PDB file of C-alpha atoms (C1' of nucleotides) in Angstrom:
ATOM      1  CA  UNK K 278     129.894 128.096  72.252  1.00 37.00           C
ATOM      2  CA  UNK K 279     127.634 125.274  72.663  1.00 41.00           C
ATOM      3  CA  UNK K 280     124.673 126.425  74.694  1.00 42.00           C
ATOM      4  CA  UNK K 281     122.462 123.876  76.682  1.00 45.00           C
ATOM      5  CA  UNK K 282     125.581 121.422  77.135  1.00 49.00           C
ATOM      6  CA  UNK K 283     127.344 123.358  79.711  1.00 68.00           C
ATOM      7  CA  UNK K 284     126.510 123.869  83.284  1.00 92.00           C
ATOM      8  CA  UNK K 285     124.523 120.536  83.952  1.00 96.00           C
ATOM      9  CA  UNK K 286     124.634 118.391  87.302  1.00 97.00           C
ATOM     10  CA  UNK K 287     123.658 114.720  88.159  1.00 97.00           C
ATOM     11  CA  UNK K 288     121.108 113.661  90.523  1.00 98.00           C
ATOM     12  CA  UNK K 289     123.530 113.416  93.236  1.00 98.00           C
ATOM     13  CA  UNK K 290     124.279 117.010  92.974  1.00 98.00           C
ATOM     14  CA  UNK K 291     120.944 117.827  92.645  1.00 98.00           C
ATOM     15  CA  UNK K 292     120.027 115.967  95.758  1.00 98.00           C
ATOM     16  CA  UNK K 293     123.157 117.864  97.809  1.00 97.00           C
ATOM     17  CA  UNK K 294     122.086 121.281  96.875  1.00 97.00           C
ATOM     18  CA  UNK K 295     118.545 121.086  97.129  1.00 98.00           C
ATOM     19  CA  UNK K 296     118.386 118.818 100.309  1.00 97.00           C
ATOM     20  CA  UNK K 297     115.725 116.194  98.323  1.00 98.00           C
ATOM     21  CA  UNK K 298     116.237 112.631  97.850  1.00 98.00           C
ATOM     22  CA  UNK K 299     116.701 111.075  94.266  1.00 98.00           C
ATOM     23  CA  UNK K 300     113.186 109.358  94.413  1.00 98.00           C
ATOM     24  CA  UNK K 301     111.620 112.975  94.962  1.00 98.00           C
ATOM     25  CA  UNK K 302     113.523 114.151  91.778  1.00 98.00           C
ATOM     26  CA  UNK K 303     112.472 111.033  89.723  1.00 98.00           C
ATOM     27  CA  UNK K 304     108.899 111.148  91.399  1.00 98.00           C
ATOM     28  CA  UNK K 305     108.661 114.922  90.090  1.00 98.00           C
ATOM     29  CA  UNK K 306     109.537 113.991  86.553  1.00 98.00           C
ATOM     30  CA  UNK K 307     107.040 111.387  86.441  1.00 97.00           C
ATOM     31  CA  UNK K 308     104.470 113.886  87.353  1.00 97.00           C
ATOM     32  CA  UNK K 309     105.990 116.083  84.672  1.00 97.00           C
ATOM     33  CA  UNK K 310     107.239 118.884  86.749  1.00 98.00           C
ATOM     34  CA  UNK K 311     110.646 118.923  85.452  1.00 97.00           C
ATOM     35  CA  UNK K 312     112.295 117.398  82.515  1.00 97.00           C
ATOM     36  CA  UNK K 313     116.178 116.732  83.041  1.00 97.00           C
ATOM     37  CA  UNK K 314     118.362 116.145  80.136  1.00 97.00           C
ATOM     38  CA  UNK K 315     119.082 112.192  79.383  1.00 97.00           C
ATOM     39  CA  UNK K 316     122.713 110.962  78.831  1.00 96.00           C
ATOM     40  CA  UNK K 317     122.085 107.233  78.171  1.00 95.00           C
ATOM     41  CA  UNK K 318     119.870 106.173  81.394  1.00 96.00           C
ATOM     42  CA  UNK K 319     121.481 108.920  83.524  1.00 97.00           C
ATOM     43  CA  UNK K 320     119.607 112.238  84.268  1.00 98.00           C
ATOM     44  CA  UNK K 321     121.221 115.753  83.801  1.00 98.00           C
ATOM     45  CA  UNK K 322     119.783 118.713  84.922  1.00 98.00           C
ATOM     46  CA  UNK K 323     120.561 122.170  83.327  1.00 97.00           C
ATOM     47  CA  UNK K 324     120.035 125.368  84.412  1.00 96.00           C
ATOM     48  CA  UNK K 325     115.987 125.499  83.570  1.00 95.00           C
ATOM     49  CA  UNK K 326     115.142 122.293  85.463  1.00 97.00           C
ATOM     50  CA  UNK K 327     117.214 123.593  88.456  1.00 98.00           C
ATOM     51  CA  UNK K 328     114.953 126.958  88.320  1.00 97.00           C
ATOM     52  CA  UNK K 329     112.079 124.828  87.727  1.00 97.00           C
ATOM     53  CA  UNK K 330     112.649 122.840  91.157  1.00 98.00           C
ATOM     54  CA  UNK K 331     113.328 125.969  93.000  1.00 98.00           C
ATOM     55  CA  UNK K 332     109.990 127.117  92.161  1.00 97.00           C
ATOM     56  CA  UNK K 333     108.704 123.594  92.928  1.00 98.00           C
ATOM     57  CA  UNK K 334     109.989 123.781  96.526  1.00 98.00           C
ATOM     58  CA  UNK K 335     108.770 127.139  96.996  1.00 97.00           C
ATOM     59  CA  UNK K 336     105.226 126.292  95.956  1.00 98.00           C
ATOM     60  CA  UNK K 337     105.463 123.256  98.397  1.00 98.00           C
ATOM     61  CA  UNK K 338     106.574 125.748 101.184  1.00 98.00           C
ATOM     62  CA  UNK K 339     103.449 127.776 100.446  1.00 98.00           C
ATOM     63  CA  UNK K 340     101.196 124.323 100.776  1.00 97.00           C
ATOM     64  CA  UNK K 341     100.290 123.999  97.238  1.00 98.00           C
ATOM     65  CA  UNK K 342      99.758 120.610  95.595  1.00 97.00           C
ATOM     66  CA  UNK K 343     102.021 119.303  92.832  1.00 98.00           C
ATOM     67  CA  UNK K 344      99.225 119.353  90.707  1.00 97.00           C
ATOM     68  CA  UNK K 345      98.251 122.910  91.595  1.00 97.00           C
ATOM     69  CA  UNK K 346     102.336 123.650  91.315  1.00 97.00           C
ATOM     70  CA  UNK K 347     102.387 121.924  87.681  1.00 97.00           C
ATOM     71  CA  UNK K 348      99.537 123.824  86.509  1.00 95.00           C
ATOM     72  CA  UNK K 349     100.950 127.129  87.845  1.00 94.00           C
ATOM     73  CA  UNK K 350     104.460 126.628  86.308  1.00 95.00           C
ATOM     74  CA  UNK K 351     103.122 125.501  82.583  1.00 92.00           C
ATOM     75  CA  UNK K 352     100.890 128.891  82.635  1.00 89.00           C
ATOM     76  CA  UNK K 353     104.002 130.942  83.184  1.00 85.00           C
ATOM     77  CA  UNK K 354     106.009 128.850  80.934  1.00 86.00           C
ATOM     78  CA  UNK K 355     103.503 129.427  78.187  1.00 84.00           C
ATOM     79  CA  UNK K 356     103.061 133.539  78.423  1.00 75.00           C
ATOM     80  CA  UNK K 357     104.325 134.771  81.496  1.00 66.00           C
ATOM     81  CA  UNK K 358     102.606 137.811  81.158  1.00 71.00           C
ATOM     82  CA  UNK K 359      98.665 137.470  80.268  1.00 83.00           C
ATOM     83  CA  UNK K 360      96.818 139.790  82.380  1.00 86.00           C
ATOM     84  CA  UNK K 361      93.988 137.178  82.603  1.00 87.00           C
ATOM     85  CA  UNK K 362      96.164 134.452  83.951  1.00 87.00           C
ATOM     86  CA  UNK K 363      98.015 136.664  86.213  1.00 90.00           C
ATOM     87  CA  UNK K 364      94.868 137.901  88.039  1.00 91.00           C
ATOM     88  CA  UNK K 365      93.807 134.243  88.174  1.00 90.00           C
ATOM     89  CA  UNK K 366      97.116 133.032  89.622  1.00 92.00           C
ATOM     90  CA  UNK K 367      96.766 136.259  92.138  1.00 94.00           C
ATOM     91  CA  UNK K 368      93.346 135.037  93.347  1.00 94.00           C
ATOM     92  CA  UNK K 369      94.548 131.634  93.737  1.00 94.00           C
ATOM     93  CA  UNK K 370      97.606 132.576  96.242  1.00 95.00           C
ATOM     94  CA  UNK K 371      95.226 135.007  98.248  1.00 96.00           C
ATOM     95  CA  UNK K 372      93.332 131.942  98.746  1.00 95.00           C
ATOM     96  CA  UNK K 373      96.156 129.995  99.612  1.00 97.00           C
ATOM     97  CA  UNK K 374      97.304 132.996 101.884  1.00 97.00           C
ATOM     98  CA  UNK K 375      94.225 132.835 103.726  1.00 97.00           C
ATOM     99  CA  UNK K 376      94.246 129.177 104.342  1.00 97.00           C
ATOM    100  CA  UNK K 377      98.143 129.266 105.538  1.00 97.00           C
ATOM    101  CA  UNK K 378      96.860 131.837 108.252  1.00 97.00           C
ATOM    102  CA  UNK K 379      93.868 129.691 109.432  1.00 97.00           C
ATOM    103  CA  UNK K 380      96.508 127.116 109.756  1.00 97.00           C
ATOM    104  CA  UNK K 381      98.509 129.281 111.635  1.00 97.00           C
ATOM    105  CA  UNK K 382      95.679 130.275 113.888  1.00 97.00           C
ATOM    106  CA  UNK K 383      95.041 126.527 114.511  1.00 97.00           C
ATOM    107  CA  UNK K 384      98.603 125.977 115.117  1.00 98.00           C
ATOM    108  CA  UNK K 385      98.940 128.756 117.827  1.00 98.00           C
ATOM    109  CA  UNK K 386      95.614 127.187 119.548  1.00 97.00           C
ATOM    110  CA  UNK K 387      97.022 123.778 119.708  1.00 98.00           C
ATOM    111  CA  UNK K 388     100.542 125.068 120.986  1.00 98.00           C
ATOM    112  CA  UNK K 389      98.773 127.027 123.602  1.00 98.00           C
ATOM    113  CA  UNK K 390      97.054 123.901 124.543  1.00 97.00           C
ATOM    114  CA  UNK K 391      99.770 121.458 124.544  1.00 97.00           C
ATOM    115  CA  UNK K 392     101.608 123.842 126.819  1.00 98.00           C
ATOM    116  CA  UNK K 393      98.676 123.791 129.442  1.00 97.00           C
ATOM    117  CA  UNK K 394      98.927 119.948 129.435  1.00 95.00           C
ATOM    118  CA  UNK K 395     102.548 119.941 129.790  1.00 96.00           C
ATOM    119  CA  UNK K 396     101.842 122.460 132.815  1.00 97.00           C
ATOM    120  CA  UNK K 397      99.594 119.920 134.416  1.00 95.00           C
ATOM    121  CA  UNK K 398     101.889 117.118 133.502  1.00 93.00           C
ATOM    122  CA  UNK K 399     104.845 118.938 135.365  1.00 94.00           C
ATOM    123  CA  UNK K 400     102.629 119.257 138.560  1.00 94.00           C
ATOM    124  CA  UNK K 401     101.690 115.623 138.445  1.00 91.00           C
ATOM    125  CA  UNK K 402     105.748 114.756 138.285  1.00 91.00           C
ATOM    126  CA  UNK K 403     106.417 117.233 141.010  1.00 93.00           C
ATOM    127  CA  UNK K 404     103.454 115.416 143.335  1.00 91.00           C
ATOM    128  CA  UNK K 405     105.390 112.348 142.455  1.00 87.00           C
ATOM    129  CA  UNK K 406     108.614 113.660 143.771  1.00 88.00           C
ATOM    130  CA  UNK K 407     106.953 115.281 146.921  1.00 91.00           C
ATOM    131  CA  UNK K 408     105.514 112.141 147.618  1.00 87.00           C
ATOM    132  CA  UNK K 409     108.627 110.204 147.988  1.00 76.00           C
TER     133      UNK K 409
ATOM    134  CA  UNK E 212      69.433 100.382 136.334  1.00 37.00           C
ATOM    135  CA  UNK E 213      71.841  98.327 133.363  1.00 41.00           C
ATOM    136  CA  UNK E 214      75.051 100.340 133.166  1.00 42.00           C
ATOM    137  CA  UNK E 215      76.261 100.231 129.876  1.00 45.00           C
ATOM    138  CA  UNK E 216      73.197 100.265 127.793  1.00 49.00           C
ATOM    139  CA  UNK E 217      72.182 103.724 128.051  1.00 68.00           C
ATOM    140  CA  UNK E 218      73.818 106.767 126.808  1.00 92.00           C
ATOM    141  CA  UNK E 219      74.768 105.224 123.459  1.00 96.00           C
ATOM    142  CA  UNK E 220      74.934 107.139 120.274  1.00 97.00           C
ATOM    143  CA  UNK E 221      75.038 105.885 116.682  1.00 97.00           C
ATOM    144  CA  UNK E 222      77.755 106.462 113.868  1.00 98.00           C
ATOM    145  CA  UNK E 223      75.621 109.045 112.529  1.00 98.00           C
ATOM    146  CA  UNK E 224      75.120 111.058 115.554  1.00 98.00           C
ATOM    147  CA  UNK E 225      78.940 110.836 116.345  1.00 98.00           C
ATOM    148  CA  UNK E 226      79.813 112.040 113.077  1.00 98.00           C
ATOM    149  CA  UNK E 227      77.282 114.981 113.514  1.00 97.00           C
ATOM    150  CA  UNK E 228      78.690 115.960 117.048  1.00 97.00           C
ATOM    151  CA  UNK E 229      82.608 115.374 116.258  1.00 98.00           C
ATOM    152  CA  UNK E 230      82.385 116.735 112.652  1.00 97.00           C
ATOM    153  CA  UNK E 231      84.333 113.419 111.336  1.00 98.00           C
ATOM    154  CA  UNK E 232      82.986 110.916 108.591  1.00 98.00           C
ATOM    155  CA  UNK E 233      81.534 107.516 109.205  1.00 98.00           C
ATOM    156  CA  UNK E 234      84.631 106.304 107.151  1.00 98.00           C
ATOM    157  CA  UNK E 235      87.214 107.915 109.544  1.00 98.00           C
ATOM    158  CA  UNK E 236      85.215 106.359 112.711  1.00 98.00           C
ATOM    159  CA  UNK E 237      85.441 102.923 111.046  1.00 98.00           C
ATOM    160  CA  UNK E 238      88.908 103.596 110.218  1.00 98.00           C
ATOM    161  CA  UNK E 239      89.965 104.231 113.750  1.00 98.00           C
ATOM    162  CA  UNK E 240      88.393 101.322 114.755  1.00 98.00           C
ATOM    163  CA  UNK E 241      90.170  99.130 112.449  1.00 97.00           C
ATOM    164  CA  UNK E 242      93.371 100.613 113.880  1.00 97.00           C
ATOM    165  CA  UNK E 243      91.836  99.750 117.135  1.00 97.00           C
ATOM    166  CA  UNK E 244      91.579 103.398 118.671  1.00 98.00           C
ATOM    167  CA  UNK E 245      88.318 102.627 119.601  1.00 97.00           C
ATOM    168  CA  UNK E 246      85.942  99.771 119.845  1.00 97.00           C
ATOM    169  CA  UNK E 247      82.136 100.605 119.771  1.00 97.00           C
ATOM    170  CA  UNK E 248      79.254  98.216 120.929  1.00 97.00           C
ATOM    171  CA  UNK E 249      78.013  96.028 118.482  1.00 97.00           C
ATOM    172  CA  UNK E 250      74.231  95.815 117.959  1.00 96.00           C
ATOM    173  CA  UNK E 251      74.145  93.215 115.159  1.00 94.00           C
ATOM    174  CA  UNK E 252      76.223  94.924 112.663  1.00 96.00           C
ATOM    175  CA  UNK E 253      75.174  98.415 113.741  1.00 97.00           C
ATOM    176  CA  UNK E 254      77.697 100.390 116.021  1.00 98.00           C
ATOM    177  CA  UNK E 255      76.915 101.930 119.305  1.00 98.00           C
ATOM    178  CA  UNK E 256      79.297 104.495 120.859  1.00 98.00           C
ATOM    179  CA  UNK E 257      79.237 104.562 124.563  1.00 97.00           C
ATOM    180  CA  UNK E 258      80.884 107.270 126.947  1.00 96.00           C
ATOM    181  CA  UNK E 259      84.117 105.413 127.154  1.00 95.00           C
ATOM    182  CA  UNK E 260      84.254 105.756 123.200  1.00 97.00           C
ATOM    183  CA  UNK E 261      83.282 109.207 122.872  1.00 98.00           C
ATOM    184  CA  UNK E 262      85.885 110.042 125.406  1.00 97.00           C
ATOM    185  CA  UNK E 263      88.409 108.183 123.541  1.00 97.00           C
ATOM    186  CA  UNK E 264      87.710 109.755 120.139  1.00 98.00           C
ATOM    187  CA  UNK E 265      87.575 113.274 121.870  1.00 98.00           C
ATOM    188  CA  UNK E 266      91.553 112.381 122.968  1.00 97.00           C
ATOM    189  CA  UNK E 267      92.050 111.036 119.810  1.00 98.00           C
ATOM    190  CA  UNK E 268      91.176 114.321 118.189  1.00 98.00           C
ATOM    191  CA  UNK E 269      93.114 116.207 120.387  1.00 97.00           C
ATOM    192  CA  UNK E 270      96.200 114.223 119.842  1.00 98.00           C
ATOM    193  CA  UNK E 271      95.674 114.722 116.383  1.00 98.00           C
ATOM    194  CA  UNK E 272      95.554 118.736 116.471  1.00 98.00           C
ATOM    195  CA  UNK E 273      99.244 118.406 118.258  1.00 98.00           C
ATOM    196  CA  UNK E 274     100.157 116.274 115.458  1.00 97.00           C
ATOM    197  CA  UNK E 275     100.706 112.821 116.576  1.00 98.00           C
ATOM    198  CA  UNK E 276     100.439 109.981 114.478  1.00 97.00           C
ATOM    199  CA  UNK E 277      97.485 107.550 114.933  1.00 98.00           C
ATOM    200  CA  UNK E 278     100.146 104.855 116.050  1.00 97.00           C
ATOM    201  CA  UNK E 279     101.486 107.359 118.581  1.00 97.00           C
ATOM    202  CA  UNK E 280      97.901 108.200 119.810  1.00 97.00           C
ATOM    203  CA  UNK E 281      96.887 104.568 120.059  1.00 97.00           C
ATOM    204  CA  UNK E 282     100.141 103.987 122.240  1.00 95.00           C
ATOM    205  CA  UNK E 283      99.838 106.969 124.604  1.00 94.00           C
ATOM    206  CA  UNK E 284      95.725 105.759 124.787  1.00 94.00           C
ATOM    207  CA  UNK E 285      96.649 102.377 125.813  1.00 92.00           C
ATOM    208  CA  UNK E 286      99.260 103.340 128.526  1.00 89.00           C
ATOM    209  CA  UNK E 287      96.861 105.521 130.215  1.00 85.00           C
ATOM    210  CA  UNK E 288      93.984 103.031 129.886  1.00 86.00           C
ATOM    211  CA  UNK E 289      96.255 100.535 132.056  1.00 83.00           C
ATOM    212  CA  UNK E 290      97.942 102.182 134.383  1.00 75.00           C
ATOM    213  CA  UNK E 291      97.141 106.354 134.359  1.00 66.00           C
ATOM    214  CA  UNK E 292      99.469 107.010 137.088  1.00 71.00           C
ATOM    215  CA  UNK E 293     102.888 105.086 136.894  1.00 83.00           C
ATOM    216  CA  UNK E 294     105.364 107.742 137.240  1.00 86.00           C
ATOM    217  CA  UNK E 295     107.910 106.382 134.619  1.00 87.00           C
ATOM    218  CA  UNK E 296     105.438 106.570 131.948  1.00 87.00           C
ATOM    219  CA  UNK E 297     104.038 110.019 132.907  1.00 90.00           C
ATOM    220  CA  UNK E 298     107.617 111.057 132.411  1.00 91.00           C
ATOM    221  CA  UNK E 299     107.905 109.140 129.349  1.00 90.00           C
ATOM    222  CA  UNK E 300     104.863 110.935 128.247  1.00 92.00           C
ATOM    223  CA  UNK E 301     105.968 114.146 129.062  1.00 94.00           C
ATOM    224  CA  UNK E 302     109.219 113.580 126.849  1.00 94.00           C
ATOM    225  CA  UNK E 303     107.320 113.075 124.126  1.00 94.00           C
ATOM    226  CA  UNK E 304     104.905 115.673 124.228  1.00 95.00           C
ATOM    227  CA  UNK E 305     107.785 118.252 124.782  1.00 96.00           C
ATOM    228  CA  UNK E 306     109.426 117.089 121.591  1.00 95.00           C
ATOM    229  CA  UNK E 307     106.176 117.563 119.853  1.00 97.00           C
ATOM    230  CA  UNK E 308     105.807 121.035 121.151  1.00 97.00           C
ATOM    231  CA  UNK E 309     109.409 121.698 119.733  1.00 97.00           C
ATOM    232  CA  UNK E 310     108.290 120.242 116.485  1.00 97.00           C
ATOM    233  CA  UNK E 311     104.875 122.267 116.197  1.00 97.00           C
ATOM    234  CA  UNK E 312     107.105 125.535 117.074  1.00 97.00           C
ATOM    235  CA  UNK E 313     109.222 125.169 114.386  1.00 97.00           C
ATOM    236  CA  UNK E 314     106.484 124.096 111.850  1.00 97.00           C
ATOM    237  CA  UNK E 315     105.144 127.665 113.463  1.00 97.00           C
ATOM    238  CA  UNK E 316     108.284 129.245 112.464  1.00 97.00           C
ATOM    239  CA  UNK E 317     108.721 127.932 108.894  1.00 97.00           C
ATOM    240  CA  UNK E 318     104.750 128.932 108.523  1.00 98.00           C
ATOM    241  CA  UNK E 319     105.130 132.164 109.199  1.00 98.00           C
ATOM    242  CA  UNK E 320     108.355 132.887 106.793  1.00 97.00           C
ATOM    243  CA  UNK E 321     106.368 130.973 104.042  1.00 98.00           C
ATOM    244  CA  UNK E 322     103.232 134.009 104.820  1.00 98.00           C
ATOM    245  CA  UNK E 323     105.969 136.546 104.797  1.00 98.00           C
ATOM    246  CA  UNK E 324     107.424 135.375 101.544  1.00 97.00           C
ATOM    247  CA  UNK E 325     103.792 135.032  99.864  1.00 97.00           C
ATOM    248  CA  UNK E 326     102.767 138.260 100.923  1.00 98.00           C
ATOM    249  CA  UNK E 327     105.943 139.637  99.513  1.00 97.00           C
ATOM    250  CA  UNK E 328     104.801 137.762  96.206  1.00 95.00           C
ATOM    251  CA  UNK E 329     101.540 138.764  96.287  1.00 96.00           C
ATOM    252  CA  UNK E 330     102.643 142.376  96.393  1.00 97.00           C
ATOM    253  CA  UNK E 331     104.787 142.014  93.459  1.00 95.00           C
ATOM    254  CA  UNK E 332     101.704 140.615  91.654  1.00 93.00           C
ATOM    255  CA  UNK E 333      99.641 143.547  92.642  1.00 94.00           C
ATOM    256  CA  UNK E 334     102.361 145.905  91.143  1.00 94.00           C
ATOM    257  CA  UNK E 335     102.156 143.932  88.122  1.00 91.00           C
ATOM    258  CA  UNK E 336      98.667 143.850  87.654  1.00 91.00           C
ATOM    259  CA  UNK E 337      98.297 147.844  88.323  1.00 93.00           C
ATOM    260  CA  UNK E 338     101.002 148.146  85.581  1.00 91.00           C
ATOM    261  CA  UNK E 339      99.029 146.314  83.167  1.00 87.00           C
ATOM    262  CA  UNK E 340      95.862 148.914  84.210  1.00 88.00           C
ATOM    263  CA  UNK E 341      97.727 151.699  83.494  1.00 91.00           C
ATOM    264  CA  UNK E 342      99.130 150.746  80.333  1.00 87.00           C
ATOM    265  CA  UNK E 343      95.392 150.383  79.224  1.00 76.00           C
TER     266      UNK E 343
ATOM    267  C1'  DT R  26      57.444  99.668  97.873  1.00 78.09           C
ATOM    268  C1'  DT R  27      60.316 103.685  98.435  1.00 78.09           C
ATOM    269  C1'  DG R  28      63.782 106.251 101.973  1.00 78.09           C
ATOM    270  C1'  DC R  29      66.918 106.283 105.115  1.00 78.09           C
ATOM    271  C1'  DT R  30      70.808 104.674 107.837  1.00 78.09           C
ATOM    272  C1'  DC R  31      73.860 101.591 108.182  1.00 78.09           C
ATOM    273  C1'  DC R  32      77.029  97.643 106.593  1.00 78.09           C
ATOM    274  C1'  DT R  33      81.235  95.228 104.063  1.00 78.09           C
ATOM    275  C1'  DC R  34      84.417  94.876 100.575  1.00 78.09           C
ATOM    276  C1'  DA R  35      87.977  97.054  98.056  1.00 78.09           C
ATOM    277  C1'  DC R  36      90.288 100.171  95.031  1.00 78.09           C
ATOM    278  C1'  DG R  37      92.110 105.118  94.639  1.00 78.09           C
ATOM    279  C1'  DT R  38      94.757 109.230  96.626  1.00 78.09           C
ATOM    280  C1'  DC R  39      98.697 112.116  97.594  1.00 78.09           C
ATOM    281  C1'  DA R  40     104.006 112.489  98.109  1.00 78.09           C
ATOM    282  C1'  DC R  41     107.011 110.206  98.234  1.00 78.09           C
ATOM    283  C1'  DG R  42     110.087 105.671 100.963  1.00 78.09           C
ATOM    284  C1'  DT R  43     112.288 101.435 100.476  1.00 78.09           C
ATOM    285  C1'  DG R  44     114.094  97.413  98.739  1.00 78.09           C
ATOM    286  C1'  DA R  45     115.207  93.958  95.013  1.00 78.09           C
ATOM    287  C1'  DG R  46     118.067  93.432  91.071  1.00 78.09           C
ATOM    288  C1'  DG R  47     120.754  95.587  87.338  1.00 78.09           C
ATOM    289  C1'  DT R  48     124.145  98.758  84.665  1.00 78.09           C
ATOM    290  C1'  DG R  49     128.139 101.749  83.768  1.00 78.09           C
ATOM    291  C1'  DG R  50     133.009 103.921  84.209  1.00 78.09           C
ATOM    292  C1'  DC R  51     136.721 104.848  87.228  1.00 78.09           C
TER     293       DC R  51
ATOM    294  C1'  DT D 277     137.506  92.427  91.035  1.00 78.09           C
ATOM    295  C1'  DT D 278     135.590  96.000  94.021  1.00 78.09           C
ATOM    296  C1'  DG D 279     133.123 100.357  94.657  1.00 78.09           C
ATOM    297  C1'  DC D 280     130.468 104.086  93.713  1.00 78.09           C
ATOM    298  C1'  DT D 281     126.780 106.134  91.185  1.00 78.09           C
ATOM    299  C1'  DC D 282     123.276 105.498  88.887  1.00 78.09           C
ATOM    300  C1'  DC D 283     118.885 103.304  86.824  1.00 78.09           C
ATOM    301  C1'  DT D 284     113.980 100.775  86.531  1.00 78.09           C
ATOM    302  C1'  DC D 285     109.995  98.157  88.456  1.00 78.09           C
ATOM    303  C1'  DA D 286     107.136  97.762  92.173  1.00 78.09           C
ATOM    304  C1'  DC D 287     105.294  97.025  96.523  1.00 78.09           C
ATOM    305  C1'  DG D 288     104.726  99.853 101.032  1.00 78.09           C
ATOM    306  C1'  DT D 289     103.043 103.772 103.885  1.00 78.09           C
ATOM    307  C1'  DC D 290      99.717 107.271 106.147  1.00 78.09           C
ATOM    308  C1'  DA D 291      94.839 108.626 106.731  1.00 78.09           C
ATOM    309  C1'  DC D 292      91.278 108.311 105.247  1.00 78.09           C
ATOM    310  C1'  DG D 293      87.692 109.064 100.065  1.00 78.09           C
ATOM    311  C1'  DT D 294      84.906 106.908  97.275  1.00 78.09           C
ATOM    312  C1'  DG D 295      81.935 104.067  94.938  1.00 78.09           C
ATOM    313  C1'  DA D 296      79.603  99.108  94.715  1.00 78.09           C
ATOM    314  C1'  DG D 297      76.234  96.420  96.440  1.00 78.09           C
ATOM    315  C1'  DG D 298      73.718  94.739  99.924  1.00 78.09           C
ATOM    316  C1'  DT D 299      70.577  94.899 104.881  1.00 78.09           C
ATOM    317  C1'  DG D 300      66.907  96.353 108.503  1.00 78.09           C
ATOM    318  C1'  DG D 301      63.262  98.490 110.232  1.00 78.09           C
ATOM    319  C1'  DC D 302      60.061 102.679 110.056  1.00 78.09           C
TER     320       DC D 302
END
DNA sequence: TTGCTCCTCACGTCACGTGAGGTGGC
DNA sequence: TTGCTCCTCACGTCACGTGAGGTGGC
């Protein structure tokens, strides 16, 4: 019946399930992004810590900095349903989306460019072969 | 009639034309990627330096590290037409292309995901408005 | 003398990686 | 005693950013 005692995992298990290193988890803790329970010096991660890590990793995929993520998480930790904050978050996310789309456009250009270079390289290698 | 004396530009002009900072140019020099001419303590960039910077920036767009770029440039500085080296470079470039394509795929997933989040955020904001 | 461009240290930043050296319980 | 997992410093990495303090020529 005890509540936060059950269902905790070690740092090693966290690394396994989320595919991160222990260093990363300790670093996020130092940056105040997650607060595992301590059992002596050992860290134990409960449901809440795991949920936060999930959100952190999602934020990273969106290209947010850890500091951005910390602020977003803390905002929703306080009051998840404040209209002003929701709008603010929405605006920030829209901005990030634009950046990601710009990044994708640049990446597309670079990929096309590199393919062109590769085609030229292939031609040169073929010339070598023909000259043998 | 003097050869390497004409057609050099200052660091400020380099920054203008290539849209980089002076710190970046000095950093690349420290990493032995470019060797501008010295006139006292001032740096002057000739055609060769400018060509190398162009290639460096292109390499960066392809996602190569500065160390990778330095090696590629030095290879072609020595003998640009060695078949073994050309093949080696080709293999490295193919590898990079695969990484870039994987990166684009991840970016596409993230963009789709973020758009989904935004749609949910919009719905919540609309609910707020309806409740007023 | 004032402005402007350029210079050289050298510490700071971001997100961790990588040892070094030590602990605790099976 | 040996292994294994975990721990805490603390320096290293990558590609620069950012002052601080100084120089040279119009």
